[in-house]
mmCIF file of C-alpha atoms in Angstrom:
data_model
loop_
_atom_site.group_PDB
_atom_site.id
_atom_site.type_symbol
_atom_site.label_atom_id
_atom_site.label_comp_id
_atom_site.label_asym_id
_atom_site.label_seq_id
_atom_site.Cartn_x
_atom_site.Cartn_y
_atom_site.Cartn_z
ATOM 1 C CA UNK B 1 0.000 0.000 0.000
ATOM 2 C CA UNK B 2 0.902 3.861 -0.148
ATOM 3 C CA UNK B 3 3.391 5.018 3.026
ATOM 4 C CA UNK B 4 1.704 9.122 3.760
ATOM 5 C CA UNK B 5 4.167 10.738 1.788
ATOM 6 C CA UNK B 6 3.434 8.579 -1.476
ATOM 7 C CA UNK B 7 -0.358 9.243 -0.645
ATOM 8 C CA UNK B 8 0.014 13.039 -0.953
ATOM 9 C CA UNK B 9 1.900 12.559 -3.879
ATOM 10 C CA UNK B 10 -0.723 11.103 -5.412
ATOM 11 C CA UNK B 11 -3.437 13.490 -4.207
ATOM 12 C CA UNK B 12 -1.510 16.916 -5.286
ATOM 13 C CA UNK B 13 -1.079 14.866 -8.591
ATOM 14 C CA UNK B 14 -4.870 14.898 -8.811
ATOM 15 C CA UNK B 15 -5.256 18.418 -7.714
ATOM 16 C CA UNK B 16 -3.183 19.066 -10.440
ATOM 17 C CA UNK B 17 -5.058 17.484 -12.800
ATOM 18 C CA UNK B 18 -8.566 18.454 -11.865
ATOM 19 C CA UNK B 19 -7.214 22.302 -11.876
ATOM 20 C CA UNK B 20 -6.247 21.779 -15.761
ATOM 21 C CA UNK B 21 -9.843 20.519 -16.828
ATOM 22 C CA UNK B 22 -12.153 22.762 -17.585
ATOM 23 C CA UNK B 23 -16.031 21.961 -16.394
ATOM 24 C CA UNK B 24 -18.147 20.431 -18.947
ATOM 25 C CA UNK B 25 -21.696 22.001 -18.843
ATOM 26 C CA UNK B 26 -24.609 19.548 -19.676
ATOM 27 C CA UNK B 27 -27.642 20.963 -21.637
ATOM 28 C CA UNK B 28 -30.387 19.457 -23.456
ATOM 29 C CA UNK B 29 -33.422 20.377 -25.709
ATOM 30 C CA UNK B 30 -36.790 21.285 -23.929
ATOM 31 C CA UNK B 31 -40.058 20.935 -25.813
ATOM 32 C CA UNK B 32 -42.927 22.078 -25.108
ATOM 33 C CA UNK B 33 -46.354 20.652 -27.239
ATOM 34 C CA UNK B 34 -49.773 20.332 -25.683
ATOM 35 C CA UNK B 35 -50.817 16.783 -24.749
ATOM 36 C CA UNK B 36 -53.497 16.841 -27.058
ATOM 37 C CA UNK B 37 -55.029 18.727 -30.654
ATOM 38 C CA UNK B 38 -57.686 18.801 -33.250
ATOM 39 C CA UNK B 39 -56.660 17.569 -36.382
ATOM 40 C CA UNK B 40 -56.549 20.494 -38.731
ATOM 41 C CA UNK B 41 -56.116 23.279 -35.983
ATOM 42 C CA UNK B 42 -53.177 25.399 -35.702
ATOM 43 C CA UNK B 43 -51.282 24.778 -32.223
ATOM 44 C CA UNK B 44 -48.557 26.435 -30.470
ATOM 45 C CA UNK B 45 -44.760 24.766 -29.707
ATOM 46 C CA UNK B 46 -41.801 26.355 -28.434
ATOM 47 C CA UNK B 47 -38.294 24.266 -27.604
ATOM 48 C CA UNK B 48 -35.158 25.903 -25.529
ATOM 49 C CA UNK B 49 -32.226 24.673 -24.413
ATOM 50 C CA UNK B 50 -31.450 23.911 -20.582
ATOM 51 C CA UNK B 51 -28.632 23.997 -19.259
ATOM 52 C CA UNK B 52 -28.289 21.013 -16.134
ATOM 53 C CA UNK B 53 -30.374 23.444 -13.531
ATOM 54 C CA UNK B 54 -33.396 23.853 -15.858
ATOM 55 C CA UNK B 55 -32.328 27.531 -16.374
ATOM 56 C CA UNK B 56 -32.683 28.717 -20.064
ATOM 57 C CA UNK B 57 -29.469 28.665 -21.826
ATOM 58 C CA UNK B 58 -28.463 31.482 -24.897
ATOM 59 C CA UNK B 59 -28.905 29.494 -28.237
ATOM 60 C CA UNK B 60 -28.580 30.734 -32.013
ATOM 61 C CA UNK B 61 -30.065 28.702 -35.134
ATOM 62 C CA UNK B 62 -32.928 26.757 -35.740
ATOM 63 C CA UNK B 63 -34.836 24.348 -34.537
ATOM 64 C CA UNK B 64 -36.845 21.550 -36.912
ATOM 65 C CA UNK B 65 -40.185 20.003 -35.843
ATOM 66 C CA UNK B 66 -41.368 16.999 -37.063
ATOM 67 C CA UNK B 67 -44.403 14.626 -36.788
ATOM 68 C CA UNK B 68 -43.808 10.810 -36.476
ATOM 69 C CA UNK B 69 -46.838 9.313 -37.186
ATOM 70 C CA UNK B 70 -49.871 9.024 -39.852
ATOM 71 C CA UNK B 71 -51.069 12.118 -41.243
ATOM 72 C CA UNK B 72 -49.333 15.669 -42.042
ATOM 73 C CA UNK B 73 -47.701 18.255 -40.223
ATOM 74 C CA UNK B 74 -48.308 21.682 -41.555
ATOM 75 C CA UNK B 75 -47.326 25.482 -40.665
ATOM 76 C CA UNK B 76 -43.832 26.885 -39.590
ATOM 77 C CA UNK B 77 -41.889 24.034 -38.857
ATOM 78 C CA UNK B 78 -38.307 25.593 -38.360
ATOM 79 C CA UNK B 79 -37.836 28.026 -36.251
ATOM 80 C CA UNK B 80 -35.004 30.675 -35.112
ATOM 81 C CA UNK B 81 -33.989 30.828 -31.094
ATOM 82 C CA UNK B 82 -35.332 34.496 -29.825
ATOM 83 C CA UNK B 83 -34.049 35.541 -26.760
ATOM 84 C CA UNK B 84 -33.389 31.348 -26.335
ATOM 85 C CA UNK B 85 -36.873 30.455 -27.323
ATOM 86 C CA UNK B 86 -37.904 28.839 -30.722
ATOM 87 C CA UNK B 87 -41.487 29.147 -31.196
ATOM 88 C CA UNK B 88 -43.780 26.899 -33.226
ATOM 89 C CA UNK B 89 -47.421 27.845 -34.903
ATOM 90 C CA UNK B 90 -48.262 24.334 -36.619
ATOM 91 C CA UNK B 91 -51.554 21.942 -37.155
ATOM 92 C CA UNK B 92 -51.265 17.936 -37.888
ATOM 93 C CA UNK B 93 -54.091 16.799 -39.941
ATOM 94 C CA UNK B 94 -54.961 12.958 -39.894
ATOM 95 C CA UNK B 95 -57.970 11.252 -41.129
ATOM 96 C CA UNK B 96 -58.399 9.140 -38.211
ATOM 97 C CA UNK B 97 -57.991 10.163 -34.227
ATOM 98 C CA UNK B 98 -54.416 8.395 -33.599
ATOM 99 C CA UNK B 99 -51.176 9.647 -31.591
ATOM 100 C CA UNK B 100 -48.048 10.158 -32.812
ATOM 101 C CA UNK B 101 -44.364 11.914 -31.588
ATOM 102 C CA UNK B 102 -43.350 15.672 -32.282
ATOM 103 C CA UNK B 103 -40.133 15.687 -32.345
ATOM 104 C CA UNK B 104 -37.525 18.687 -32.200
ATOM 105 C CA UNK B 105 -33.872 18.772 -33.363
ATOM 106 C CA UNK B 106 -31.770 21.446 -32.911
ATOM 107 C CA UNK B 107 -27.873 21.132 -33.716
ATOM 108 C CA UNK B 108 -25.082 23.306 -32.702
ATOM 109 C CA UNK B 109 -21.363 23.051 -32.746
ATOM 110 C CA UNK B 110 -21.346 19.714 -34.286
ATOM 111 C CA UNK B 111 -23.654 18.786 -31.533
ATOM 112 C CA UNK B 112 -27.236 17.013 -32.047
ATOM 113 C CA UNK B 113 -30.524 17.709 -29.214
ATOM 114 C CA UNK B 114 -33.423 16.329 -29.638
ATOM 115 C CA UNK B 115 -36.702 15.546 -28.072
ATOM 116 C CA UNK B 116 -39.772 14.065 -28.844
ATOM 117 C CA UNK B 117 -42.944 14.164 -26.825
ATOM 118 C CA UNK B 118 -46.420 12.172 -27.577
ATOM 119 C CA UNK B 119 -49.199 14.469 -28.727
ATOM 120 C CA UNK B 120 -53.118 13.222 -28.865
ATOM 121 C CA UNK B 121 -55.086 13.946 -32.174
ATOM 122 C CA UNK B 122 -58.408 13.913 -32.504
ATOM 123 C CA UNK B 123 -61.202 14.553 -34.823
ATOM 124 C CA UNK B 124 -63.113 17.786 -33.943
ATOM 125 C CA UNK B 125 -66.994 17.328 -33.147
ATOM 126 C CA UNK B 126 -67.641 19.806 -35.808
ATOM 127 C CA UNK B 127 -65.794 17.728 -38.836
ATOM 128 C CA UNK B 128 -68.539 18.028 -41.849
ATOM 129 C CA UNK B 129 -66.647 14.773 -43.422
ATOM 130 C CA UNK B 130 -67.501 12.797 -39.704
ATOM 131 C CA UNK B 131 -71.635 13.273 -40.090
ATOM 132 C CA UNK B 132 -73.930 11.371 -42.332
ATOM 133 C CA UNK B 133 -77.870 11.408 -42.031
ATOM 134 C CA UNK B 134 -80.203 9.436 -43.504
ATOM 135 C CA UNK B 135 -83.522 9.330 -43.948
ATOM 136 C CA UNK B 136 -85.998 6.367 -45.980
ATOM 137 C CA UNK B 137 -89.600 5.917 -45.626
ATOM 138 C CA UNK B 138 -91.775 2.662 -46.814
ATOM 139 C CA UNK B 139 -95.259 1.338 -46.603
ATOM 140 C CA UNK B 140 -96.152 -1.232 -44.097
ATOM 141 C CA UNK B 141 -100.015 -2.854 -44.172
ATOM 142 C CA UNK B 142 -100.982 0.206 -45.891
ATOM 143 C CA UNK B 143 -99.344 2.776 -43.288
ATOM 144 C CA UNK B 144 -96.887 5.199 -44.025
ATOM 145 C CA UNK B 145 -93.838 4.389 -41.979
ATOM 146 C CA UNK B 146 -90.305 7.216 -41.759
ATOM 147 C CA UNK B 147 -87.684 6.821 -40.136
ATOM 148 C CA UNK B 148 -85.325 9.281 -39.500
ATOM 149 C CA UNK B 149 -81.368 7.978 -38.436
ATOM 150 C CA UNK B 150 -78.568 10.590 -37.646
ATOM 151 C CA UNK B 151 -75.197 10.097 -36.965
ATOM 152 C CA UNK B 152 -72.083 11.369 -36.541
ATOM 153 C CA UNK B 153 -68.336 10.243 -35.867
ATOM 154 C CA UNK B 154 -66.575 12.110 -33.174
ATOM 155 C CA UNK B 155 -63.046 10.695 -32.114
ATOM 156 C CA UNK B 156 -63.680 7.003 -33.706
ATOM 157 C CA UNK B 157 -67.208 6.860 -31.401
ATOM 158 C CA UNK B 158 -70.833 6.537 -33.358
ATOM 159 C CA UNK B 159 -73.427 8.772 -32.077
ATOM 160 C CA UNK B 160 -77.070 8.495 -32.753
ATOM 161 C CA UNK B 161 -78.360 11.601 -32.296
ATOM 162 C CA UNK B 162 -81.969 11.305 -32.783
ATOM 163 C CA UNK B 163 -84.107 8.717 -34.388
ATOM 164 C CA UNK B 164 -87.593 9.946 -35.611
ATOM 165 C CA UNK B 165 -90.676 7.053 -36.023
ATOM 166 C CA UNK B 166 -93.854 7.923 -37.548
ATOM 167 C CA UNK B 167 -96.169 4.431 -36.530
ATOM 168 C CA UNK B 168 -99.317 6.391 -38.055
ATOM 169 C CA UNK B 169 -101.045 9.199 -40.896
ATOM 170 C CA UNK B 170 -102.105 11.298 -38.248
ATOM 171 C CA UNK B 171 -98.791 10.958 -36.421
ATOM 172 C CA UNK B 172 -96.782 11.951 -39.753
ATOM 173 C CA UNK B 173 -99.612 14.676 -40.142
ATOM 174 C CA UNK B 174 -98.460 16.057 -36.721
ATOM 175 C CA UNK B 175 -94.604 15.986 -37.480
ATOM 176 C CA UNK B 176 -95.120 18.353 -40.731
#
């Protein structure tokens, strides 16, 4: 084993060392998405860089979003660091409710971040291409008989909103 004197040999030998290394600081990519959106309605995003505290860290460039899923990602999806903020205005339209990863990349100094969060997208109650009505009538025994059948398709769920039976004449006479 070390005798004391080799032992603070070693240890000023370290010293020595430690004081010609300069500190590495840590940082990473934060994004910042909401958990969920309407397809086809524009959202906000924003990404900065933290530095190992969480405390926003000075960055130049850009910053690319990108959707990793069905459907499309649309709006301004690069974006310049202002006052160490890159903000987003973008929509993802799908054709079906699903989830999917935004992702940002930002790369500096030879240096890659990246993060990618889940994000939620649903079809918006109010979709024109998610309702279909119809409406048939026929004859039974001599009586009129219409039937009414609405639906729509909110967020991959069938709705029947009303349903409409006319059993008699008088009855249909009523409904007019």
């Amino acid at each position: 084993m070390f005798n004391t004197k080799q032992f603070l040999v070693v240890i000023l030998a370290l010293l020595a060392f430690v004081g010609t290394c300069q500190a590495a600081t840590l940082a990473f990519l934060s994004l910042t998405v909401p958990n969920t959106v309407t397809s086809g309605q524009t959202f906000s995003a924003s990404a900065k860089m933290l530095d190992s505290s969480g405390n926003t860290m000075a960055a130049s460039g850009s910053v690319v979003l990108s959707w990793e899923g069905s459907g499309t990602l649309g709006g301004s999806t690069v974006a310049s660091f202002s006052n160490g903020v890159a903000a987003f205005s973008v929509s993802i339209t799908v054709s079906a409710a699903t989830s999917g990863m935004l992702k940002a990349t930002y790369t500096s100094g030879g240096s890659t971040y990246s993060q990618s969060l889940s994000v939620d997208v649903q079809i918006g109650s109010n979709n024109p291409s998610g309702d279909y009505t119809s409406a048939w009538g026929l004859t039974l025994s001599g009586v009129p008989f219409l039937q009414t059948i609405q639906i729509s398709f909110d967020d991959s769920f069938l709705f029947i909103e009303s349903f409409n039976k006319v059993t008699s004449v008088s009855d249909l006479e009523k409904r007019i």
